[in-house]
Amino acid sequence: MAADATATAHRDAILKLFYLSAWAEPADDARHMAWIREFYRDMYADTGGVPVDGGAYIGYPDTDLADPQWNTSDLPWSTLYYGDNAARLRAVKRRWDPRNVFHHALTP
């Protein structure tokens, strides 16, 4: 399927990674969040701390991709998730959801 045929632009990906860290005690939040964030950044150190080459899958939304502290690439979060489809998808959303009823942490 062509990259612009659906919202999911990364149809040619052969592998999808999901990074997860779990813990039980809220007092450990800062330590575990720092570890997973630094691990992710280090995995993509050559591309600004984010998966520029393979993109990201919106089914696993990550607000750090919109944070310049963690995303030091030249690509905005929307391009990482939607590739060249981002502008077209924003136009569709404006048309069909003008009141922004459907949104998530990465959308304004």
Coordinates of N, CA and C in Angstrom, one line a residue, residues 18-39 64:
F18 N 8.4 -1.1 20.7 CA 7.6 -0.5 21.7 C 8.4 -0.5 23.0
Y19 N 8.8 0.6 23.5 CA 9.6 0.7 24.7 C 8.7 0.9 25.9
L20 N 9.0 0.1 26.9 CA 8.1 0.0 28.1 C 8.9 -0.2 29.4
S21 N 8.6 0.5 30.4 CA 9.2 0.3 31.7 C 8.0 0.4 32.7
A22 N 7.9 -0.6 33.6 CA 6.8 -0.6 34.5 C 7.4 -0.7 36.0
W23 N 6.6 -0.1 36.9 CA 7.0 -0.2 38.3 C 5.7 0.0 39.1
A24 N 5.8 -0.3 40.4 CA 4.7 -0.3 41.3 C 4.6 0.9 42.2
E25 N 5.7 1.5 42.6 CA 5.7 2.5 43.6 C 5.8 3.9 42.9
P26 N 4.8 4.8 43.2 CA 4.8 6.1 42.6 C 6.1 6.9 43.0
A27 N 6.7 6.6 44.1 CA 7.9 7.2 44.6 C 9.1 7.0 43.6
D28 N 8.9 5.9 42.8 CA 10.0 5.6 41.8 C 9.8 6.2 40.4
D29 N 8.7 7.0 40.3 CA 8.4 7.6 39.0 C 9.6 8.2 38.3
A30 N 10.2 9.2 39.0 CA 11.2 10.0 38.4 C 12.4 9.1 37.9
R31 N 12.8 8.1 38.7 CA 13.9 7.3 38.3 C 13.6 6.4 37.1
H32 N 12.4 5.8 37.1 CA 12.1 5.0 35.9 C 11.8 5.8 34.7
M33 N 11.2 6.9 34.8 CA 10.9 7.8 33.6 C 12.3 8.3 33.1
A34 N 13.2 8.7 33.9 CA 14.5 9.1 33.4 C 15.2 8.0 32.7
W35 N 15.1 6.8 33.2 CA 15.8 5.6 32.6 C 15.3 5.4 31.2
I36 N 13.9 5.3 31.1 CA 13.3 4.9 29.8 C 13.6 6.0 28.8
R37 N 13.5 7.3 29.2 CA 13.7 8.4 28.3 C 15.1 8.4 27.8
E38 N 16.1 8.2 28.7 CA 17.5 8.2 28.3 C 17.8 7.0 27.4
F39 N 17.2 5.9 27.7 CA 17.4 4.7 26.9 C 16.9 5.0 25.4
D64 N 6.9 12.9 24.5 CA 8.3 13.3 24.4 C 8.7 13.6 23.0

